[in-house]
Coordinates of C-alpha atoms and ligand atoms in Angstrom, one line a residue:
M1249 CA 75.3 147.0 -85.5
N1250 CA 78.4 149.2 -85.3
L1251 CA 81.6 148.7 -83.3
V1252 CA 82.6 152.0 -81.8
L1253 CA 86.1 152.6 -80.4
I1254 CA 86.4 155.3 -77.8
G1255 CA 89.3 156.4 -75.5
F1256 CA 92.2 158.8 -75.3
R1257 CA 94.3 159.6 -78.3
G1258 CA 97.2 157.2 -78.7
T1259 CA 95.3 154.2 -77.4
G1260 CA 95.1 152.7 -80.9
K1261 CA 91.6 153.5 -82.0
T1262 CA 92.5 154.3 -85.7
A1263 CA 95.2 151.7 -86.3
V1264 CA 93.3 149.0 -84.5
G1265 CA 89.9 150.1 -85.9
R1266 CA 91.0 149.9 -89.5
E1267 CA 92.2 146.3 -89.0
V1268 CA 89.1 145.3 -87.0
A1269 CA 86.9 146.7 -89.9
K1270 CA 88.9 144.6 -92.4
A1271 CA 88.5 141.5 -90.3
L1272 CA 84.8 142.0 -89.9
G1273 CA 84.2 143.2 -93.5
F1274 CA 82.8 146.5 -92.0
S1275 CA 83.5 150.0 -93.3
F1276 CA 85.7 152.2 -91.3
V1277 CA 85.0 155.8 -90.1
D1278 CA 87.3 158.0 -88.2
T1279 CA 85.2 160.9 -86.6
D1280 CA 88.2 163.3 -86.7
C1281 CA 88.6 162.7 -90.4
L1282 CA 84.8 163.1 -90.9
V1283 CA 84.9 166.5 -89.0
A1284 CA 87.8 167.7 -91.1
E1285 CA 86.1 166.5 -94.3
R1286 CA 82.8 168.1 -93.5
A1287 CA 84.5 171.4 -92.4
G1288 CA 86.9 171.4 -95.4
R1289 CA 89.8 172.2 -93.0
L1290 CA 92.4 170.3 -91.0
I1291 CA 91.8 169.7 -87.3
P1292 CA 94.5 172.2 -86.2
E1293 CA 93.0 174.8 -88.4
I1294 CA 89.5 174.2 -86.9
F1295 CA 91.0 174.7 -83.4
D1296 CA 92.8 177.8 -84.5
K1297 CA 89.7 179.4 -86.0
F1298 CA 86.9 178.2 -83.8
G1299 CA 88.7 177.0 -80.6
E1300 CA 87.8 173.7 -78.8
P1301 CA 84.1 174.6 -78.4
G1302 CA 83.8 175.0 -82.2
F1303 CA 85.5 171.7 -82.8
R1304 CA 83.2 169.9 -80.3
E1305 CA 80.2 171.3 -82.1
L1306 CA 81.4 170.1 -85.5
E1307 CA 82.2 166.8 -83.9
A1308 CA 78.7 166.5 -82.5
Q1309 CA 77.3 167.2 -85.9
A1310 CA 79.5 164.6 -87.5
I1311 CA 78.5 162.0 -85.0
A1312 CA 74.8 162.8 -85.5
S1313 CA 75.3 162.3 -89.2
L1314 CA 76.3 158.7 -88.5
A1315 CA 72.8 157.9 -87.3
G1316 CA 72.0 155.6 -90.2
A1317 CA 75.4 153.9 -90.2
D1318 CA 75.5 150.1 -89.8
H1319 CA 78.2 147.5 -90.0
S1320 CA 80.8 150.2 -89.4
V1321 CA 83.8 150.4 -87.2
I1322 CA 83.8 154.0 -85.8
A1323 CA 86.9 155.4 -84.2
C1324 CA 86.0 158.4 -82.1
G1325 CA 88.1 161.4 -81.2
G1326 CA 89.4 161.3 -77.6
G1327 CA 86.9 163.9 -76.3
A1328 CA 83.8 162.7 -78.3
V1329 CA 82.2 160.8 -75.4
L1330 CA 82.5 163.8 -73.1
N1331 CA 79.2 165.0 -74.7
P1332 CA 76.3 162.8 -73.5
A1333 CA 74.4 163.5 -76.7
N1334 CA 77.3 161.8 -78.7
V1335 CA 77.2 158.8 -76.4
A1336 CA 73.5 158.4 -76.8
A1337 CA 73.8 158.7 -80.6
L1338 CA 76.7 156.2 -80.8
K1339 CA 75.0 153.7 -78.4
R1340 CA 71.8 153.7 -80.5
N1341 CA 73.3 151.1 -82.9
G1342 CA 76.7 150.6 -81.5
L1343 CA 78.8 148.6 -79.1
L1344 CA 81.3 150.9 -77.4
V1345 CA 84.7 149.5 -76.7
L1346 CA 87.0 151.7 -74.7
L1347 CA 90.7 151.4 -75.5
T1348 CA 93.1 152.4 -72.7
A1349 CA 96.8 152.6 -72.2
D1350 CA 98.9 154.1 -69.4
A1351 CA 100.0 157.7 -69.5
D1352 CA 103.7 157.0 -70.3
E1353 CA 102.8 154.7 -73.2
I1354 CA 100.3 157.2 -74.6
S1355 CA 102.8 160.0 -74.3
H1356 CA 105.4 157.9 -76.1
R1357 CA 102.9 156.9 -78.8
I1358 CA 101.7 160.5 -79.6
Q1359 CA 105.1 162.1 -79.6
G1360 CA 105.4 164.4 -82.7
S1361 CA 101.6 164.3 -83.3
Q1362 CA 100.1 167.5 -84.9
R1363 CA 97.0 167.3 -82.6
P1364 CA 96.4 170.6 -80.8
R1365 CA 97.1 170.9 -77.1
L1366 CA 94.0 171.0 -74.9
T1367 CA 95.6 172.5 -71.7
S1368 CA 98.5 174.7 -70.8
L1369 CA 100.3 171.6 -69.5
D1370 CA 103.2 169.9 -71.3
G1371 CA 103.3 166.4 -72.8
L1372 CA 103.0 163.7 -70.2
A1373 CA 101.4 166.1 -67.6
E1374 CA 98.6 167.0 -70.0
V1375 CA 98.0 163.3 -70.7
K1376 CA 97.9 162.5 -67.0
H1377 CA 95.6 165.4 -66.3
L1378 CA 93.1 164.6 -69.1
L1379 CA 93.1 160.9 -68.3
R1380 CA 92.1 161.6 -64.7
E1381 CA 89.5 164.2 -65.7
R1382 CA 87.9 162.1 -68.4
A1383 CA 88.0 158.7 -66.6
P1384 CA 84.4 159.0 -65.2
Q1385 CA 82.9 159.7 -68.6
Y1386 CA 84.9 157.0 -70.4
Q1387 CA 83.8 154.6 -67.7
Q1388 CA 80.1 155.5 -68.0
A1389 CA 80.1 155.3 -71.8
A1390 CA 81.9 152.0 -72.3
D1391 CA 80.3 148.6 -72.9
H1392 CA 83.7 146.9 -72.9
V1393 CA 87.3 148.0 -72.1
L1394 CA 90.6 146.8 -73.5
D1395 CA 94.0 147.9 -72.1
T1396 CA 96.4 148.2 -75.1
T1397 CA 99.4 149.3 -73.1
R1398 CA 101.3 146.1 -73.7
L1399 CA 99.6 145.0 -76.9
S1400 CA 100.9 145.2 -80.4
V1401 CA 98.3 146.3 -83.0
P1402 CA 97.5 142.7 -84.1
E1403 CA 97.1 141.6 -80.5
A1404 CA 94.8 144.6 -79.8
V1405 CA 92.8 143.7 -82.9
Q1406 CA 92.3 140.1 -81.6
G1407 CA 91.3 141.6 -78.2
V1408 CA 88.7 143.8 -79.8
L1409 CA 87.4 141.0 -82.0
A1410 CA 87.0 138.7 -78.9
L1411 CA 85.0 141.4 -77.1
A1412 CA 82.9 142.0 -80.2
R1413 CA 82.1 138.3 -80.5
A1414 CA 81.5 137.8 -76.8
P1415 CA 77.9 137.6 -75.6
N1416 CA 77.0 141.2 -75.3
P1417 CA 76.6 142.2 -71.7
G1418 CA 75.7 145.8 -72.1
K1419 CA 73.0 145.0 -74.7
S1420 CA 71.3 142.0 -73.1
P1421 CA 68.6 143.1 -70.7
S1422 CA 69.7 140.6 -68.1
T1423 CA 73.4 141.3 -68.1
V1424 CA 75.3 144.4 -67.2
S1425 CA 78.9 145.4 -67.7
V1426 CA 80.7 147.9 -65.5
P1427 CA 84.1 149.1 -66.6
V1428 CA 86.7 149.7 -63.9
L1429 CA 89.3 152.2 -65.0
V1430 CA 92.3 152.0 -62.7
G1431 CA 94.3 154.9 -63.9
T1432 CA 93.6 153.4 -67.4
R1433 CA 96.3 150.8 -66.8
D1434 CA 94.8 147.5 -65.6
A1435 CA 91.4 148.6 -66.8
H1436 CA 88.9 145.7 -66.8
E1437 CA 85.2 144.9 -66.6
I1438 CA 82.8 143.6 -64.1
V1439 CA 80.2 141.5 -65.9
I1440 CA 77.0 140.9 -64.0
G1441 CA 74.2 138.5 -65.0
N1442 CA 73.4 134.9 -65.0
S1443 CA 75.2 134.4 -68.3
A1444 CA 78.3 136.3 -67.1
L1445 CA 80.4 133.1 -67.2
D1446 CA 80.0 133.0 -71.0
R1447 CA 82.6 135.7 -71.0
L1448 CA 85.2 133.2 -69.9
S1449 CA 85.9 132.0 -73.5
A1450 CA 86.6 135.6 -74.6
L1451 CA 88.9 136.0 -71.6
I1452 CA 90.8 132.8 -72.6
S1453 CA 91.2 133.9 -76.2
Q1454 CA 92.5 137.3 -74.9
A1455 CA 94.9 135.9 -72.3
Q1456 CA 96.0 132.8 -74.1
P1457 CA 97.1 131.1 -70.9
S1458 CA 99.2 127.9 -70.8
A1459 CA 96.8 126.6 -68.2
V1460 CA 94.2 127.8 -65.7
A1461 CA 94.1 127.3 -61.9
I1462 CA 90.7 127.4 -60.4
V1463 CA 91.2 128.4 -56.8
S1464 CA 88.1 128.0 -54.6
G1465 CA 87.2 127.9 -51.0
T1466 CA 86.4 124.6 -49.3
G1467 CA 83.0 126.0 -48.1
V1468 CA 82.0 127.1 -51.6
P1469 CA 79.3 124.8 -53.0
K1470 CA 80.4 122.5 -55.9
A1471 CA 78.2 124.0 -58.5
P1472 CA 80.1 127.3 -59.2
V1473 CA 83.4 125.5 -59.5
A1474 CA 81.9 122.8 -61.8
C1475 CA 80.3 125.5 -63.9
V1476 CA 83.6 127.4 -64.3
K1477 CA 85.5 124.2 -65.1
K1478 CA 83.1 123.1 -67.7
T1479 CA 83.2 126.4 -69.5
L1480 CA 87.0 126.5 -69.5
E1481 CA 87.3 122.9 -70.7
A1482 CA 84.9 123.8 -73.5
A1483 CA 87.3 126.6 -74.4
G1484 CA 90.0 123.9 -74.7
V1485 CA 92.2 125.0 -71.9
R1486 CA 93.9 122.8 -69.3
C1487 CA 92.4 123.3 -65.8
V1488 CA 93.8 122.6 -62.4
L1489 CA 91.7 122.7 -59.2
A1490 CA 93.2 124.1 -56.0
S1491 CA 91.0 124.5 -52.9
L1492 CA 91.8 126.5 -49.9
D1493 CA 90.4 126.4 -46.4
D1494 CA 88.2 129.5 -46.4
R1495 CA 87.8 130.1 -42.7
E1496 CA 89.1 133.4 -41.5
A1497 CA 91.6 131.6 -39.3
S1498 CA 93.2 130.2 -42.4
K1499 CA 93.6 133.5 -44.2
R1500 CA 97.3 133.4 -43.6
L1501 CA 100.6 133.3 -45.5
S1502 CA 100.8 129.5 -44.9
T1503 CA 97.7 129.1 -47.1
V1504 CA 99.3 131.2 -49.8
E1505 CA 102.3 128.9 -49.7
K1506 CA 100.2 125.8 -49.8
I1507 CA 98.2 127.0 -52.9
S1508 CA 101.4 128.2 -54.6
S1509 CA 103.0 124.8 -54.1
T1510 CA 100.0 123.1 -55.6
L1511 CA 100.1 125.3 -58.6
L1512 CA 103.8 124.6 -59.1
E1513 CA 103.4 120.8 -58.7
Q1514 CA 100.5 120.9 -61.2
G1515 CA 102.8 122.5 -63.8
L1516 CA 101.5 126.1 -63.8
D1517 CA 103.9 128.7 -65.1
R1518 CA 104.1 132.5 -65.5
H1519 CA 101.9 132.3 -68.6
S1520 CA 99.1 130.6 -66.6
L1521 CA 95.9 132.3 -65.5
L1522 CA 94.4 132.0 -62.0
I1523 CA 90.6 132.2 -61.4
G1524 CA 89.4 132.7 -57.9
V1525 CA 85.9 131.3 -57.2
G1526 CA 84.3 132.1 -53.8
G1527 CA 83.6 134.7 -51.2
G1528 CA 85.6 137.7 -50.2
L1529 CA 88.1 135.6 -48.4
T1530 CA 88.9 133.4 -51.4
C1531 CA 89.0 136.5 -53.7
D1532 CA 91.6 138.2 -51.3
L1533 CA 93.7 135.0 -51.0
A1534 CA 93.5 134.1 -54.7
G1535 CA 94.4 137.6 -55.7
F1536 CA 97.4 137.5 -53.4
V1537 CA 98.6 134.2 -54.8
A1538 CA 98.2 135.6 -58.3
A1539 CA 100.2 138.7 -57.3
T1540 CA 103.1 136.7 -55.9
F1541 CA 103.2 133.3 -57.8
M1542 CA 106.1 133.5 -60.2
R1543 CA 106.2 137.2 -59.4
G1544 CA 102.7 137.7 -60.6
I1545 CA 100.3 136.0 -63.1
P1546 CA 97.0 137.4 -64.4
H1547 CA 93.8 136.5 -62.6
A1548 CA 90.1 136.8 -62.8
L1549 CA 87.5 136.6 -60.0
I1550 CA 84.1 134.9 -59.8
P1551 CA 82.6 136.0 -56.5
T1552 CA 80.0 133.7 -54.9
T1553 CA 78.8 135.7 -51.8
L1554 CA 76.9 138.9 -51.9
L1555 CA 79.6 140.7 -50.0
A1556 CA 82.2 139.7 -52.6
M1557 CA 79.9 140.6 -55.5
V1558 CA 79.2 144.1 -54.3
D1559 CA 82.5 144.8 -52.6
A1560 CA 85.5 142.5 -52.0
A1561 CA 86.0 141.3 -55.6
I1562 CA 86.1 144.9 -56.8
G1563 CA 89.1 147.2 -56.4
G1564 CA 92.2 145.0 -56.4
K1565 CA 92.9 144.7 -52.7
T1566 CA 94.4 141.4 -51.9
G1567 CA 95.8 140.1 -48.7
V1568 CA 96.1 137.8 -45.7
N1569 CA 95.9 138.3 -41.9
L1570 CA 98.6 138.4 -39.2
S1571 CA 97.7 137.1 -35.8
Q1572 CA 97.6 140.7 -34.6
A1573 CA 95.6 142.3 -37.4
K1574 CA 93.3 141.5 -40.3
N1575 CA 94.6 142.0 -43.8
A1576 CA 97.9 143.3 -42.5
I1577 CA 99.9 141.8 -45.4
G1578 CA 98.8 142.4 -48.9
C1579 CA 99.1 144.3 -52.1
F1580 CA 97.0 145.9 -54.8
K1581 CA 96.5 143.7 -57.9
Q1582 CA 93.7 144.3 -60.4
P1583 CA 92.0 141.3 -62.0
L1584 CA 91.5 140.8 -65.8
A1585 CA 87.8 140.6 -65.1
V1586 CA 85.2 140.1 -62.4
L1587 CA 82.4 137.8 -63.5
I1588 CA 79.3 137.8 -61.3
R1589 CA 76.5 135.3 -61.6
P1590 CA 73.8 136.3 -59.1
A1591 CA 72.3 132.8 -59.2
F1592 CA 75.3 131.5 -57.2
L1593 CA 73.7 133.3 -54.2
D1594 CA 70.8 130.8 -54.1
T1595 CA 72.8 128.6 -51.7
L1596 CA 74.2 131.4 -49.5
P1597 CA 73.0 131.4 -45.8
P1598 CA 70.8 134.4 -44.9
R1599 CA 73.4 135.7 -42.4
E1600 CA 76.1 135.8 -45.1
L1601 CA 73.6 137.7 -47.3
L1602 CA 73.3 140.4 -44.6
N1603 CA 77.0 141.0 -44.8
G1604 CA 76.6 142.1 -48.4
F1605 CA 73.5 144.2 -47.7
A1606 CA 75.4 146.1 -44.9
E1607 CA 78.1 147.1 -47.5
A1608 CA 75.5 148.0 -50.0
V1609 CA 73.8 150.4 -47.5
K1610 CA 77.3 151.9 -46.9
H1611 CA 77.7 152.5 -50.7
G1612 CA 74.3 154.3 -50.7
V1613 CA 75.3 156.5 -47.7
I1614 CA 78.7 157.4 -49.3
A1615 CA 77.5 158.1 -52.9
D1616 CA 74.0 157.2 -53.9
P1617 CA 70.9 158.2 -52.0
E1618 CA 68.8 156.6 -54.7
L1619 CA 70.4 153.2 -53.9
L1620 CA 69.1 153.6 -50.3
A1621 CA 65.6 154.5 -51.6
F1622 CA 65.8 151.4 -53.9
M1623 CA 66.7 149.2 -51.0
D1624 CA 64.0 150.6 -48.9
R1625 CA 61.4 150.1 -51.6
H1626 CA 62.5 146.6 -52.4
A1627 CA 63.8 145.3 -49.1
E1628 CA 61.6 142.2 -49.1
K1629 CA 62.3 141.3 -52.7
L1630 CA 66.1 141.8 -52.3
L1631 CA 66.1 139.6 -49.2
A1632 CA 64.3 137.0 -51.2
L1633 CA 66.9 137.3 -54.0
D1634 CA 64.3 138.4 -56.5
E1635 CA 65.9 137.7 -59.9
S1636 CA 64.4 140.7 -61.5
L1637 CA 66.2 143.1 -59.2
L1638 CA 69.4 141.3 -58.3
A1639 CA 71.6 142.1 -61.3
E1640 CA 70.6 145.8 -61.2
F1641 CA 71.2 146.0 -57.5
I1642 CA 74.7 144.4 -57.8
A1643 CA 75.6 146.6 -60.8
R1644 CA 74.6 149.7 -58.9
N1645 CA 76.9 148.8 -56.1
A1646 CA 79.7 147.7 -58.5
R1647 CA 79.4 151.2 -60.2
I1648 CA 79.9 153.0 -56.9
K1649 CA 82.8 150.9 -55.8
A1650 CA 84.4 150.9 -59.3
G1651 CA 84.0 154.7 -59.5
I1652 CA 85.7 155.3 -56.1
V1653 CA 88.5 152.8 -56.9
S1654 CA 89.1 154.4 -60.3
L1655 CA 89.5 157.8 -58.7
D1656 CA 91.9 156.4 -56.0
P1657 CA 93.2 152.9 -56.7
S1658 CA 95.7 152.9 -53.8
E1659 CA 93.6 154.5 -51.1
Q1660 CA 95.3 157.9 -50.8
G1661 CA 92.0 159.9 -50.5
P1662 CA 88.5 159.3 -51.7
R1663 CA 88.7 155.5 -51.3
K1664 CA 89.0 156.0 -47.5
A1665 CA 85.3 156.9 -47.7
L1666 CA 84.6 153.2 -48.0
N1667 CA 85.6 152.9 -44.3
F1668 CA 82.3 154.4 -43.2
G1669 CA 81.0 152.2 -40.4
H1670 CA 84.1 150.2 -40.3
T1671 CA 86.2 152.1 -37.7
L1672 CA 83.8 151.1 -34.9
G1673 CA 82.8 148.0 -36.9
H1674 CA 86.3 146.5 -36.9
A1675 CA 86.7 147.3 -33.2
L1676 CA 83.4 145.6 -32.4
E1677 CA 84.3 142.4 -34.4
A1678 CA 87.7 142.2 -32.8
E1679 CA 86.4 142.9 -29.2
A1680 CA 83.7 140.2 -29.7
G1681 CA 86.6 137.9 -30.6
F1682 CA 85.3 137.5 -34.2
K1683 CA 82.5 135.3 -32.8
G1684 CA 78.9 136.3 -32.1
L1685 CA 79.0 139.4 -34.4
S1686 CA 79.2 138.9 -38.1
H1687 CA 81.1 141.5 -40.2
G1688 CA 77.8 142.9 -41.6
E1689 CA 76.3 143.2 -38.1
A1690 CA 79.3 145.0 -36.8
V1691 CA 79.4 147.3 -39.8
A1692 CA 75.6 148.1 -39.4
I1693 CA 76.2 149.0 -35.7
G1694 CA 79.3 150.9 -36.7
M1695 CA 77.3 152.9 -39.4
V1696 CA 74.6 153.9 -36.9
F1697 CA 77.2 155.0 -34.4
E1698 CA 79.2 156.9 -37.0
A1699 CA 76.0 158.5 -38.3
R1700 CA 75.4 159.9 -34.8
L1701 CA 79.0 161.1 -34.7
S1702 CA 78.5 162.9 -38.0
Q1703 CA 75.3 164.4 -36.6
R1704 CA 77.2 165.6 -33.6
L1705 CA 79.8 167.2 -35.9
G1706 CA 77.2 169.1 -37.9
G1707 CA 76.9 166.5 -40.8
L1708 CA 73.9 164.3 -41.1
S1709 CA 70.5 165.6 -40.0
A1710 CA 68.6 163.7 -37.3
V1711 CA 66.1 162.6 -40.0
E1712 CA 68.9 161.2 -42.2
A1713 CA 70.5 159.3 -39.3
A1714 CA 67.2 157.8 -38.2
S1715 CA 66.3 156.7 -41.8
L1716 CA 69.6 154.9 -42.1
E1717 CA 68.9 153.1 -38.8
H1718 CA 65.4 152.3 -40.0
L1719 CA 66.6 150.8 -43.3
L1720 CA 69.2 148.6 -41.6
E1721 CA 66.6 147.2 -39.3
K1722 CA 64.2 146.7 -42.2
L1723 CA 66.9 144.5 -43.8
G1724 CA 67.2 142.5 -40.6
L1725 CA 70.4 144.0 -39.3
S1726 CA 70.6 144.8 -35.6
T1727 CA 71.8 148.4 -34.9
R1728 CA 72.1 148.2 -31.1
L1729 CA 75.6 148.7 -29.7
P1730 CA 76.4 145.6 -27.6
A1731 CA 77.5 145.9 -24.0
L1732 CA 81.2 145.9 -24.6
D1733 CA 83.8 147.9 -22.6
S1734 CA 84.1 151.4 -24.2
G1735 CA 87.7 151.7 -23.1
K1736 CA 88.6 148.5 -24.9
L1737 CA 86.7 149.7 -28.0
L1738 CA 88.6 153.0 -28.0
A1739 CA 91.9 151.1 -27.6
R1740 CA 90.9 148.9 -30.6
M1741 CA 90.0 152.0 -32.7
A1742 CA 93.4 153.5 -31.9
F1743 CA 94.9 150.8 -34.1
D1744 CA 92.9 151.8 -37.2
K1745 CA 94.9 152.3 -40.4
K1746 CA 93.4 155.8 -41.0
N1747 CA 94.7 157.3 -37.8
E1748 CA 97.4 159.9 -37.8
A1749 CA 99.5 161.4 -34.9
G1750 CA 97.6 159.4 -32.3
T1751 CA 94.2 160.8 -33.3
I1752 CA 91.3 158.4 -34.2
R1753 CA 90.0 159.4 -37.6
F1754 CA 86.6 158.4 -39.1
A1755 CA 85.1 158.4 -42.6
L1756 CA 81.9 160.3 -42.0
P1757 CA 79.0 161.5 -44.2
Q1758 CA 78.3 165.2 -44.5
A1759 CA 74.9 164.3 -45.9
I1760 CA 73.5 161.2 -47.5
G1761 CA 75.5 160.7 -50.7
R1762 CA 78.4 163.0 -49.8
M1763 CA 81.3 162.4 -47.4
M1764 CA 83.1 164.9 -45.2
D1765 CA 86.6 165.8 -46.5
P1766 CA 88.2 168.5 -44.3
D1767 CA 91.8 168.1 -45.5
G1768 CA 91.8 165.8 -48.7
S1769 CA 92.1 162.6 -46.6
Y1770 CA 88.4 161.8 -46.5
S1771 CA 88.7 161.2 -42.8
V1772 CA 87.9 163.3 -39.8
P1773 CA 89.8 163.4 -36.5
V1774 CA 87.5 163.0 -33.5
P1775 CA 88.6 163.7 -30.0
V1776 CA 88.5 160.7 -27.6
H1777 CA 86.2 162.4 -25.1
V1778 CA 83.5 162.8 -27.8
L1779 CA 83.8 159.2 -28.7
R1780 CA 83.7 158.1 -25.1
S1781 CA 80.6 160.1 -24.4
L1782 CA 78.8 158.7 -27.5
L1783 CA 79.8 155.2 -26.7
E1784 CA 78.7 155.5 -23.1
A1785 CA 75.4 157.0 -24.1
R1786 CA 74.6 153.6 -25.7
P1787 CA 71.2 154.6 -27.0
Ligands
NAD844 N1 89.4 143.1 -50.8 C1 88.5 143.8 -50.3 O1 88.3 145.0 -50.8 C2 87.6 143.3 -49.3 C3 86.4 144.0 -48.9 C4 85.5 143.5 -47.9 C5 85.9 142.3 -47.3 N2 87.0 141.6 -47.7 C6 87.4 140.3 -47.1 O2 86.3 139.4 -47.5 C7 86.2 138.4 -46.5 C8 84.8 138.2 -46.2 O3 84.1 137.8 -47.3 P1 82.7 137.1 -47.3 O4 81.8 137.8 -46.5 O5 82.4 136.8 -48.8 O6 83.0 135.7 -46.6 P2 83.7 134.4 -46.9 O7 84.5 134.5 -48.2 O8 84.4 134.0 -45.7 O9 82.5 133.4 -47.2 C9 81.6 133.1 -46.2 C10 81.2 131.6 -46.2 O10 80.3 131.4 -47.3 C11 80.7 130.3 -48.0 N3 80.3 130.5 -49.4 C12 80.8 131.2 -50.4 N4 80.0 131.2 -51.5 C13 78.9 130.5 -51.1 C14 77.7 130.2 -51.8 N5 77.4 130.7 -53.0 N6 76.8 129.4 -51.1 C15 77.0 129.0 -49.8 N7 78.1 129.3 -49.2 C16 79.0 130.0 -49.8 C17 82.2 130.3 -47.9 O11 82.8 129.1 -48.2 C18 82.4 130.7 -46.4 O12 82.2 129.6 -45.6 C19 87.1 138.8 -45.3 O13 88.2 138.1 -45.2 C20 87.4 140.3 -45.6 O14 88.6 140.7 -45.1 C21 87.8 142.1 -48.6

């Protein structure tokens, strides 16, 4: 087996790769050196003579020549994984570790390098442009990811060794790893599978925390917390348990204060690690505590509801409610890792499961028609939590959410697409007084309504809107708009965060798998009279 280091130039592939090879007793290959050696020319000369396409061709040949390599550490050129044939060749006998760093750090590290420019942009602007452009391919190719921004070479070497020694998610049929590239800084992994918690020991050796606080919800069954605690204690780290009331009414700043006081009293400091174990509410609160305790400590999340596994634990949104509005106080903070053990769902009540399925349908409408077809084909098995499908199903959702978050970590544009079904959904939940309608039920009704709205604006076809409704019903989600006052619903929607200049805006599909984006904001202004007539039609 080879260890392959991929990523942008300046992330440490060569310096770290050489040392990793020494530590493992492997040989070391740098694909750029191999290209130069095989061509008998320096890289800048190859670019001068053959241009970038010529270089990429030679690079592909060099990588293909490594087909028989074993026990090698291979450091790849920054653009190597842009060619899917290279990725396939490297993956055949290799574990791909993506090294990342933020643009400023990369720009600083590569100052004075002789590498040819790839765009007409200067220094930092070129780095930023290429990082953005390449993020999806890096994300797709990687089995693991390590952010080296703040690491010395020896620290990065230890990080890579820990990943190499960790149980190997990408290579085990029952475990999947999804990298989340948040502008390359704060890059991390979502590990999905019933042995995902094995990754905790690698996390501990990477983070070297003074102690770990396990923050869990009072409604979370004992088993997940016990399982996390046992694994951490086996890794030799001191654990402190802190539990929070995980009812929506307690998702308040006072709970953040309570948990923070417990952590302080238990001797946690700024070198400690926090691990949130629970549903979306616990993940949001635990993340917010981690963002603010001692001005921020690292954290990891172990979601235990389907909604948290496919949605809430991914993307770095943390927060608490105000009495006037949900999640009105919060910040973005990315975790070090999200570890998902689908077996934790065995105890989850069916109604809670439906909340997760509603968000999964939303992901399919936004970005992946095949996910909808998969859910339609396997609805019964998914509802029965069939083990053979669950990890793949969660991973598919995680890839969609991670992909959108990577493009737009702070919700300036594409991330707004995730609001599909939620503009009316939130209004329904609030108007029903957060009783009677669960979040998933409200979102399902919201999606059907917003699909009709899209249809009226020339987006979805009647067949697409009807098949969405059919799938939601097949999953057991009601799609009928309840008899609530349309004026009050409109007034609730007027408070939505997407609105601008007094106009209600919606995230609407243009077709299944593609969202409308009239002005770069991924939201569409809709006149009130159109909304009113559709609400009052109440089909
Ligand atoms: N940050 C985000 O991007 C994001 C996205 C969506 C939702 N959210 C937030 O997530 C919250 C909703 O999350 P949720 O639907 O996971 O609900 P939840 O966290 O309130 O959990 C629902 C209930 O299930 C219990 N529970 C958790 N795991 C269990 C298990 N394995 N077995 C049995 N019971 C279990 C919990 O104790 C709770 O009583 C909301 O506060 C919402 O604002 C955040």
